[in-house]
Amino acid sequence: MITVVGTGTGAPVAEDVLAGAALVVGGRRHLDSVRVPEGAGRIVLGPLAPALDTVAEYVGKELPVVVLASGDPGFFGIVRALAERFGTGLLDVRPGVSSVATAFARIGLPWDDAVVVSAHGRDLRTAVNVCRARPKVAVLTGPGAGPAELGGALPGDRVLVVASALGDPERERVERVTAAEAASRDWGTAVSVVLCLDEARALGAVRTVAGVPQAPDRWALDEDGFAHRDSMITKFEVRALALARLGPRLGDLVWDVGAGSGSVAVECARLGAAVVAVEKAADGVERIRANADAHGVDVDVVHGSAPSALAGLADPDAVFVGGGGRELPAVVTACARRARRTVVVAMAALDRVPAARAALTSAGFTCDGVLLQSSRLAPLPGDVTRLAATNPVFLLWGDRTPASSEGVAQ
């Protein structure tokens, strides 16, 4: 039997758990905090594979093993690796309080509606995008993915709660800082969890499904769900297919370039993605912000003209390009060079299609598209109905091929 004990957030390890153990495995601070039985083997966790090989030797001889871990070892912890290697039947898991639960408890904030993401040994960009999209996020940190790196990539309205050495009566620290303050400090290596909060929205409505962002009940919303000027808005039929091709999801970053009313940006944010909307008209910028507020989502709005306005932005997973002016080929080219997965382009003018298609294919994307023509039901006097045609729109989409994605950060 492998006994896995959660510790490190205030709960001591019972002596009877360690009694009779032939091998005790854990981090150095965990091992230093307990009395390892005389004659028992001791492994300080570093690289996981050699430690698991040693555990396998003891298991093969039917000798008891105790593994010490932080907090709840089944929550982004070592239980997964042990279960994959030895099966769940050999595990006796005794969880402690997770570092996430402890961190939220320290600041008196409920966390049933929080999203938890691990940046330990993983690409930080996913954690950053989740923090940009959601008002309450807990990030499990790691080397190169700590408070400084997180704060340097987040907007200025986010507050970070940096919780280090949780459960240690002498070393524990819980500090509330701005994103800029977090970016400017050296936090060392003791940080266990960072809470990223949009404090204006952190105390939202009570949720019924813990930790899972609620999916919108509808998408491809009617145009009257957005403020717009002179019907200058991506129609819901076009938006429905554009969203299907963009595939916005939690952890993604999406650009809406030439955003207009921001209807695509808002819909992508409602589906969980972090979103940047780029718009050159000042009144359009205000409309996008108003539409985002009306739908309760966070959209970062950049006032400027593409492609120059794209220079300082983080690389996106997917891009929607609207508008279709003379600068369209240059904009599509700039977006295709930066997009990790997909670019979708909407155009009303037939003349723009060949150049947009060439821009996508020359950037290494496979390209496809359709001409969307729809007729909506419209009432006529006499309680009868006619079909009212909407303006046709060309929709192109390009997907990055595996060969051309080599060298792109994952």
Tab-separated table of C-alpha atoms in Angstrom, residues 151-300:
chain	number	residue	atom	x	y	z
A	151	GLY	CA	1.740	40.403	-13.136
A	152	GLY	CA	3.821	41.528	-16.100
A	153	ALA	CA	1.336	39.959	-18.517
A	154	LEU	CA	-1.918	41.153	-16.925
A	155	PRO	CA	-3.916	44.384	-17.262
A	156	GLY	CA	-3.586	47.002	-14.561
A	157	ASP	CA	-7.039	46.481	-13.047
A	158	ARG	CA	-6.199	43.039	-11.688
A	159	VAL	CA	-5.282	42.549	-8.027
A	160	LEU	CA	-2.960	39.678	-7.146
A	161	VAL	CA	-2.983	37.952	-3.775
A	162	VAL	CA	0.377	36.217	-3.438
A	163	ALA	CA	0.294	33.401	-0.874
A	164	SER	CA	3.598	31.776	0.021
A	165	ALA	CA	4.647	29.067	2.503
A	166	LEU	CA	1.035	28.484	3.508
A	167	GLY	CA	0.717	26.642	6.804
A	168	ASP	CA	4.208	27.539	7.986
A	169	PRO	CA	3.722	29.627	11.160
A	170	GLU	CA	7.051	31.414	10.699
A	171	ARG	CA	7.304	31.857	6.906
A	172	GLU	CA	3.720	32.180	5.697
A	173	ARG	CA	2.970	35.436	3.862
A	174	VAL	CA	-0.212	36.583	2.140
A	175	GLU	CA	0.206	39.871	0.255
A	176	ARG	CA	-2.228	41.844	-1.861
A	177	VAL	CA	-0.520	43.746	-4.694
A	178	THR	CA	-1.320	45.272	-8.062
A	179	ALA	CA	-0.226	43.516	-11.233
A	180	ALA	CA	2.478	46.169	-11.739
A	181	GLU	CA	3.772	45.740	-8.173
A	182	ALA	CA	3.916	41.981	-8.616
A	183	ALA	CA	5.889	42.374	-11.839
A	184	SER	CA	8.492	44.605	-10.201
A	185	ARG	CA	9.437	42.297	-7.300
A	186	ASP	CA	11.620	39.262	-6.810
A	187	TRP	CA	9.414	36.690	-5.098
A	188	GLY	CA	11.971	33.934	-4.667
A	189	THR	CA	10.879	30.308	-4.889
A	190	ALA	CA	8.484	29.846	-1.956
A	191	VAL	CA	5.252	30.962	-3.660
A	192	SER	CA	2.562	28.279	-3.793
A	193	VAL	CA	-0.516	30.021	-5.165
A	194	VAL	CA	-1.492	33.389	-6.635
A	195	LEU	CA	-5.092	34.598	-6.630
A	196	CYS	CA	-5.934	36.920	-9.521
A	197	LEU	CA	-8.990	39.061	-8.836
A	198	ASP	CA	-11.103	41.545	-10.716
A	199	GLU	CA	-12.406	42.946	-7.459
A	200	ALA	CA	-15.361	44.692	-9.068
A	201	ARG	CA	-16.701	41.290	-10.150
A	202	ALA	CA	-15.112	38.889	-7.642
A	203	LEU	CA	-18.258	38.656	-5.497
A	204	GLY	CA	-20.679	37.541	-8.189
A	205	ALA	CA	-23.869	35.532	-8.041
A	206	VAL	CA	-23.900	32.188	-6.252
A	207	ARG	CA	-22.925	29.369	-8.608
A	208	THR	CA	-24.380	25.870	-8.712
A	209	VAL	CA	-21.438	24.137	-10.431
A	210	ALA	CA	-18.201	24.717	-8.535
A	211	GLY	CA	-15.150	25.856	-10.476
A	212	VAL	CA	-16.763	25.563	-13.906
A	213	PRO	CA	-17.428	28.806	-15.818
A	214	GLN	CA	-21.081	28.844	-16.785
A	215	ALA	CA	-21.560	28.533	-20.543
A	216	PRO	CA	-23.870	31.092	-22.150
A	217	ASP	CA	-27.392	29.871	-22.746
A	218	ARG	CA	-27.240	31.224	-26.310
A	219	TRP	CA	-24.694	32.532	-28.761
A	220	ALA	CA	-24.903	34.209	-32.169
A	221	LEU	CA	-27.115	36.741	-30.400
A	222	ASP	CA	-29.541	38.988	-32.253
A	223	GLU	CA	-28.161	42.296	-33.430
A	224	ASP	CA	-30.481	44.193	-31.093
A	225	GLY	CA	-28.512	42.697	-28.206
A	226	PHE	CA	-25.683	45.113	-29.053
A	227	ALA	CA	-25.367	48.850	-29.450
A	228	HIS	CA	-24.269	49.575	-33.021
A	229	ARG	CA	-24.261	52.344	-35.613
A	230	ASP	CA	-26.351	52.232	-38.800
A	231	SER	CA	-26.570	48.421	-38.768
A	232	MET	CA	-22.757	48.217	-38.905
A	233	ILE	CA	-22.578	44.938	-37.054
A	234	THR	CA	-21.672	41.351	-37.952
A	235	LYS	CA	-25.041	39.690	-38.539
A	236	PHE	CA	-25.877	36.738	-36.325
A	237	GLU	CA	-25.805	34.228	-39.211
A	238	VAL	CA	-22.241	35.269	-40.042
A	239	ARG	CA	-21.296	35.430	-36.381
A	240	ALA	CA	-22.534	31.884	-35.794
A	241	LEU	CA	-20.206	30.393	-38.420
A	242	ALA	CA	-17.339	32.705	-37.431
A	243	LEU	CA	-17.592	31.529	-33.798
A	244	ALA	CA	-17.654	27.903	-34.926
A	245	ARG	CA	-14.437	28.404	-36.903
A	246	LEU	CA	-12.704	30.514	-34.236
A	247	GLY	CA	-13.457	27.980	-31.505
A	248	PRO	CA	-12.991	30.390	-28.571
A	249	ARG	CA	-12.485	28.633	-25.237
A	250	LEU	CA	-11.151	29.194	-21.749
A	251	GLY	CA	-7.379	29.691	-21.928
A	252	ASP	CA	-7.445	31.136	-25.469
A	253	LEU	CA	-6.640	34.676	-26.563
A	254	VAL	CA	-8.745	36.003	-29.450
A	255	TRP	CA	-8.284	39.221	-31.420
A	256	ASP	CA	-11.296	40.977	-32.976
A	257	VAL	CA	-9.669	43.314	-35.497
A	258	GLY	CA	-11.824	46.058	-36.990
A	259	ALA	CA	-14.244	45.238	-34.201
A	260	GLY	CA	-16.938	47.834	-34.936
A	261	SER	CA	-19.610	47.149	-32.317
A	262	GLY	CA	-17.530	44.378	-30.764
A	263	SER	CA	-20.237	41.743	-31.206
A	264	VAL	CA	-17.719	39.012	-32.122
A	265	ALA	CA	-15.405	40.077	-29.287
A	266	VAL	CA	-18.222	39.958	-26.744
A	267	GLU	CA	-19.421	36.553	-27.941
A	268	CYS	CA	-15.899	35.112	-27.744
A	269	ALA	CA	-15.573	36.459	-24.198
A	270	ARG	CA	-18.938	34.951	-23.248
A	271	LEU	CA	-17.576	31.584	-24.426
A	272	GLY	CA	-14.596	31.907	-22.072
A	273	ALA	CA	-11.740	33.360	-24.136
A	274	ALA	CA	-9.622	36.372	-23.267
A	275	VAL	CA	-10.319	38.968	-25.964
A	276	VAL	CA	-8.648	42.024	-27.429
A	277	ALA	CA	-10.791	44.208	-29.687
A	278	VAL	CA	-8.994	46.609	-32.044
A	279	GLU	CA	-11.033	49.533	-33.375
A	280	LYS	CA	-9.914	52.752	-35.067
A	281	ALA	CA	-13.073	54.848	-34.478
A	282	ALA	CA	-13.313	56.536	-31.083
A	283	ASP	CA	-17.099	56.136	-30.916
A	284	GLY	CA	-16.657	52.468	-31.820
A	285	VAL	CA	-14.287	52.013	-28.883
A	286	GLU	CA	-16.922	53.340	-26.505
A	287	ARG	CA	-19.609	51.115	-28.026
A	288	ILE	CA	-17.436	48.022	-27.606
A	289	ARG	CA	-16.839	48.847	-23.952
A	290	ALA	CA	-20.550	49.475	-23.406
A	291	ASN	CA	-21.484	46.182	-25.085
A	292	ALA	CA	-18.933	44.267	-23.003
A	293	ASP	CA	-20.289	45.826	-19.811
A	294	ALA	CA	-23.864	45.071	-20.840
A	295	HIS	CA	-23.022	41.385	-21.267
A	296	GLY	CA	-20.869	41.168	-18.129
A	297	VAL	CA	-17.609	40.243	-19.848
A	298	ASP	CA	-14.118	41.704	-19.943
A	299	VAL	CA	-12.861	42.856	-23.352
A	300	ASP	CA	-9.558	44.718	-23.671
